[in-house]
Amino acid sequence: QVQLEESGGGLVQAGGSLRLSCVASGRIFRFNAAHWYRQAQGNPRELVAVITSGGSTNYGDSVKGRFTISRDNAKNTVYLQMNSLKPEDTAVYYCRVFIDGGVYWGKGTLVTVSS
């Protein structure tokens, strides 16, 4: 069984930065692609960033140039560096990872950006 633990959320002023982490633990042979999603209150879940097993990345239009997804395969960890944060980035952020043919979601970490 695989467990995911997200961390790094919190309250930050507009223009600030946060780094989210998503750590996978358990029986892991192959850590494949990973995604970060977010869901603001009253809105559908939105794809924020993607990283493949090879390290290729892609981003939602609303975060391009401000957010960076990365991974540390040795630590089974995916990161989301968020810079130049805006109030509209306020949401619960979730990681979604593909491990050994399974798909796993984290429980989410809240990011609040004050104006």
Coordinates of N, CA and C in Angstrom, one line a residue:
Q1 N 0.9 -1.2 0.0 CA 0.0 0.0 0.0 C 0.9 1.2 0.0
V2 N 0.5 2.3 -0.7 CA 1.2 3.5 -0.9 C 0.5 4.6 -0.1
Q3 N 1.2 5.4 0.6 CA 0.7 6.6 1.3 C 1.3 7.8 0.8
L4 N 0.5 8.9 0.7 CA 1.1 10.2 0.2 C 0.9 11.2 1.4
E5 N 1.9 12.0 1.6 CA 1.8 13.1 2.6 C 2.2 14.4 1.9
E6 N 1.3 15.3 1.9 CA 1.6 16.6 1.4 C 1.9 17.6 2.6
S7 N 2.8 18.5 2.3 CA 3.1 19.5 3.3 C 3.5 20.8 2.6
G8 N 3.6 21.9 3.4 CA 4.2 23.1 2.9 C 3.1 24.2 2.7
G9 N 1.9 23.9 2.8 CA 0.8 24.9 2.7 C 0.9 25.9 3.8
G10 N 0.1 27.0 3.7 CA 0.0 27.9 4.7 C -0.5 29.2 4.2
L11 N -0.4 30.3 5.1 CA -0.8 31.6 4.7 C 0.4 32.5 4.3
V12 N 0.2 33.1 3.2 CA 1.3 34.0 2.6 C 0.7 35.2 2.0
Q13 N 1.4 36.3 2.0 CA 1.0 37.5 1.4 C 1.2 37.4 -0.1
A14 N 0.4 38.2 -0.8 CA 0.5 38.2 -2.3 C 1.9 38.6 -2.7
G15 N 2.5 38.0 -3.7 CA 3.8 38.2 -4.1 C 4.8 37.3 -3.4
G16 N 4.4 36.6 -2.4 CA 5.3 35.6 -1.7 C 5.4 34.3 -2.3
S17 N 6.1 33.4 -1.7 CA 6.4 32.1 -2.2 C 6.1 31.0 -1.2
L18 N 5.8 29.8 -1.7 CA 5.7 28.6 -0.9 C 6.2 27.5 -1.7
R19 N 6.7 26.4 -1.0 CA 7.1 25.2 -1.6 C 6.3 24.1 -1.0
L20 N 5.5 23.4 -1.9 CA 4.8 22.2 -1.4 C 5.6 21.0 -1.7
S21 N 5.4 20.0 -0.8 CA 6.1 18.7 -1.0 C 5.0 17.6 -0.9
C22 N 5.3 16.5 -1.7 CA 4.4 15.4 -1.7 C 5.3 14.1 -1.6
V23 N 5.3 13.5 -0.4 CA 6.2 12.3 -0.2 C 5.4 11.0 -0.3
A24 N 5.8 10.1 -1.1 CA 5.2 8.8 -1.2 C 6.0 7.8 -0.4
S25 N 5.3 7.0 0.4 CA 5.9 6.0 1.2 C 5.2 4.6 1.0
G26 N 5.9 3.6 1.4 CA 5.2 2.2 1.3 C 6.0 1.4 0.3
R27 N 5.3 0.5 -0.3 CA 5.9 -0.5 -1.2 C 5.9 0.2 -2.6
I28 N 7.1 0.7 -3.0 CA 7.2 1.4 -4.3 C 8.3 0.8 -5.1
F29 N 8.0 0.4 -6.3 CA 9.0 -0.1 -7.2 C 9.3 1.0 -8.3
R30 N 8.2 1.6 -8.8 CA 8.4 2.6 -9.9 C 7.5 3.8 -9.6
F31 N 8.1 4.9 -9.5 CA 7.4 6.2 -9.3 C 7.3 6.8 -10.6
N32 N 6.2 6.9 -11.2 CA 6.0 7.4 -12.6 C 5.6 8.9 -12.6
A33 N 4.6 9.2 -13.3 CA 4.3 10.6 -13.4 C 3.7 11.1 -12.1
A34 N 3.7 12.4 -12.0 CA 3.0 13.1 -10.8 C 2.4 14.4 -11.3
H35 N 1.3 14.7 -10.6 CA 0.5 15.9 -11.0 C 0.3 16.7 -9.7
W36 N 0.2 18.0 -9.8 CA -0.4 18.8 -8.7 C -1.7 19.4 -9.3
Y37 N -2.8 19.3 -8.5 CA -4.1 19.9 -8.7 C -4.4 20.9 -7.6
R38 N -5.3 21.7 -7.9 CA -5.8 22.6 -6.8 C -7.3 22.7 -7.0
Q39 N -8.0 23.0 -5.9 CA -9.4 23.2 -5.9 C -9.7 24.4 -4.9
A40 N -10.2 25.4 -5.5 CA -10.7 26.6 -4.8 C -12.1 26.3 -4.4
Q41 N -12.6 27.0 -3.3 CA -13.9 26.8 -2.8 C -14.9 27.1 -3.9
G42 N -15.8 26.2 -4.1 CA -16.9 26.4 -5.1 C -16.5 26.1 -6.6
N43 N -15.2 25.7 -6.8 CA -14.7 25.5 -8.1 C -14.4 24.0 -8.3
P44 N -14.3 23.6 -9.6 CA -13.9 22.2 -9.9 C -12.4 22.1 -9.6
R45 N -11.9 20.9 -9.5 CA -10.5 20.7 -9.3 C -9.8 21.0 -10.6
E46 N -8.6 21.7 -10.5 CA -7.9 22.2 -11.7 C -6.5 21.6 -11.7
L47 N -6.1 21.2 -12.9 CA -4.7 20.7 -13.0 C -3.7 21.8 -13.1
V48 N -2.7 21.8 -12.2 CA -1.8 22.9 -12.1 C -0.5 22.6 -12.8
A49 N 0.1 21.4 -12.6 CA 1.4 21.0 -13.1 C 1.5 19.5 -13.2
V50 N 2.4 19.1 -14.2 CA 2.6 17.7 -14.5 C 4.1 17.5 -14.6
I51 N 4.6 16.4 -14.1 CA 6.0 16.0 -14.3 C 6.0 14.5 -14.7
T52 N 6.6 14.2 -15.8 CA 6.7 12.8 -16.2 C 7.8 12.0 -15.4
S53 N 7.9 10.7 -15.6 CA 9.0 10.0 -15.0 C 10.3 10.4 -15.5
G54 N 10.4 11.0 -16.7 CA 11.6 11.4 -17.3 C 12.0 12.9 -17.0
G55 N 11.0 13.5 -16.3 CA 11.3 14.9 -15.8 C 10.7 16.0 -16.7
S56 N 10.0 15.6 -17.8 CA 9.3 16.6 -18.6 C 8.2 17.2 -17.8
T57 N 8.0 18.5 -18.0 CA 7.0 19.2 -17.2 C 6.0 20.0 -18.1
N58 N 4.8 20.2 -17.6 CA 3.8 21.0 -18.2 C 3.0 21.7 -17.2
Y59 N 2.4 22.9 -17.5 CA 1.8 23.7 -16.5 C 0.4 24.3 -17.1
G60 N -0.5 24.5 -16.1 CA -1.7 25.2 -16.5 C -1.4 26.7 -16.8
D61 N -2.2 27.3 -17.7 CA -1.9 28.6 -18.2 C -1.8 29.6 -17.0
S62 N -2.6 29.4 -16.0 CA -2.7 30.4 -14.9 C -1.5 30.4 -14.0
V63 N -0.6 29.4 -14.1 CA 0.6 29.4 -13.3 C 1.9 29.4 -14.0
K64 N 1.8 29.4 -15.3 CA 3.1 29.3 -16.1 C 3.9 30.5 -15.8
G65 N 5.2 30.2 -15.6 CA 6.2 31.3 -15.3 C 6.3 31.6 -13.8
R66 N 5.3 31.1 -13.0 CA 5.4 31.4 -11.6 C 5.6 30.1 -10.8
F67 N 5.1 29.0 -11.2 CA 5.2 27.7 -10.5 C 6.2 26.8 -11.2
T68 N 6.9 26.0 -10.4 CA 7.8 25.0 -10.9 C 7.6 23.7 -10.2
I69 N 7.4 22.6 -11.0 CA 7.2 21.3 -10.5 C 8.6 20.6 -10.6
S70 N 9.0 19.8 -9.6 CA 10.2 19.0 -9.7 C 10.0 17.8 -8.9
R71 N 11.0 16.9 -9.0 CA 10.9 15.6 -8.3 C 12.3 15.2 -7.8
D72 N 12.3 14.4 -6.8 CA 13.5 13.7 -6.3 C 13.2 12.3 -6.2
N73 N 13.6 11.5 -7.2 CA 13.3 10.1 -7.3 C 13.8 9.3 -6.1
A74 N 15.0 9.7 -5.6 CA 15.6 8.9 -4.5 C 14.8 9.1 -3.2
K75 N 14.0 10.2 -3.1 CA 13.2 10.4 -2.0 C 11.7 10.2 -2.2
N76 N 11.4 9.7 -3.4 CA 10.0 9.5 -3.8 C 9.1 10.8 -3.5
T77 N 9.7 11.9 -3.9 CA 9.1 13.2 -3.5 C 8.9 14.1 -4.7
V78 N 7.8 14.7 -4.7 CA 7.5 15.7 -5.8 C 7.3 17.1 -5.1
Y79 N 7.8 18.1 -5.7 CA 7.7 19.5 -5.2 C 6.9 20.4 -6.1
L80 N 6.3 21.4 -5.5 CA 5.7 22.5 -6.3 C 6.2 23.8 -5.7
Q81 N 7.1 24.4 -6.4 CA 7.6 25.7 -6.0 C 6.7 26.8 -6.5
M82 N 6.1 27.6 -5.7 CA 5.1 28.6 -6.1 C 5.7 30.0 -5.8
N83 N 5.9 30.8 -6.8 CA 6.4 32.1 -6.6 C 5.4 33.1 -7.1
S84 N 5.6 34.4 -6.7 CA 4.7 35.5 -7.1 C 3.2 35.1 -6.9
L85 N 2.9 34.6 -5.7 CA 1.6 34.1 -5.5 C 0.6 35.2 -5.5
K86 N -0.6 34.9 -5.9 CA -1.7 35.8 -6.1 C -2.9 35.3 -5.2
P87 N -3.8 36.2 -4.8 CA -5.0 35.8 -4.0 C -5.8 34.7 -4.8
E88 N -5.8 34.7 -6.1 CA -6.5 33.7 -6.8 C -5.9 32.3 -6.8
D89 N -4.7 32.2 -6.3 CA -4.0 30.9 -6.1 C -4.5 30.2 -4.8
T90 N -5.3 30.9 -4.0 CA -5.8 30.3 -2.8 C -6.7 29.1 -3.2
A91 N -6.3 27.9 -2.6 CA -7.0 26.7 -2.9 C -6.4 25.6 -2.0
V92 N -7.0 24.4 -2.0 CA -6.4 23.2 -1.5 C -5.6 22.6 -2.6
Y93 N -4.4 22.3 -2.4 CA -3.5 21.7 -3.4 C -3.3 20.2 -3.1
Y94 N -3.5 19.4 -4.1 CA -3.4 18.0 -4.0 C -2.3 17.4 -5.0
C95 N -1.6 16.4 -4.5 CA -0.8 15.7 -5.5 C -1.4 14.4 -5.9
R96 N -1.1 14.0 -7.1 CA -1.7 12.8 -7.6 C -0.5 12.1 -8.3
V97 N -0.2 10.8 -7.9 CA 1.0 10.2 -8.4 C 0.6 8.8 -9.0
F98 N 1.4 8.4 -9.9 CA 1.2 7.1 -10.6 C 2.4 6.2 -10.2
I99 N 2.1 5.2 -9.4 CA 3.1 4.3 -8.9 C 2.7 2.9 -9.1
D100 N 3.6 2.2 -9.9 CA 3.4 0.7 -10.1 C 2.0 0.4 -10.6
G101 N 1.6 1.2 -11.6 CA 0.3 0.9 -12.2 C -0.9 1.4 -11.4
G102 N -0.7 1.9 -10.2 CA -1.8 2.5 -9.4 C -1.7 4.0 -9.5
V103 N -2.9 4.6 -9.1 CA -3.0 6.1 -9.0 C -3.4 6.5 -7.6
Y104 N -2.7 7.4 -7.0 CA -2.9 7.7 -5.6 C -3.0 9.3 -5.5
W105 N -3.9 9.7 -4.6 CA -4.2 11.1 -4.3 C -3.7 11.4 -2.9
G106 N -3.2 12.5 -2.7 CA -2.9 13.0 -1.3 C -4.2 13.6 -0.7
K107 N -4.1 14.0 0.5 CA -5.3 14.5 1.2 C -5.4 16.0 1.0
G108 N -4.4 16.6 0.5 CA -4.4 18.1 0.2 C -3.8 18.9 1.3
T109 N -3.3 20.1 0.9 CA -2.7 21.0 1.8 C -3.2 22.4 1.4
L110 N -3.7 23.2 2.3 CA -4.3 24.5 2.1 C -3.3 25.6 1.9
V111 N -3.5 26.3 0.8 CA -2.7 27.5 0.5 C -3.6 28.7 0.5
T112 N -3.3 29.7 1.3 CA -4.1 30.9 1.4 C -3.2 32.1 1.1
V113 N -3.6 32.9 0.1 CA -2.8 34.0 -0.3 C -3.6 35.3 0.0
S114 N -3.1 36.1 0.9 CA -3.8 37.3 1.3 C -3.4 38.5 0.4
S115 N -4.3 39.4 0.2 CA -4.0 40.6 -0.7 C -3.5 41.7 0.1

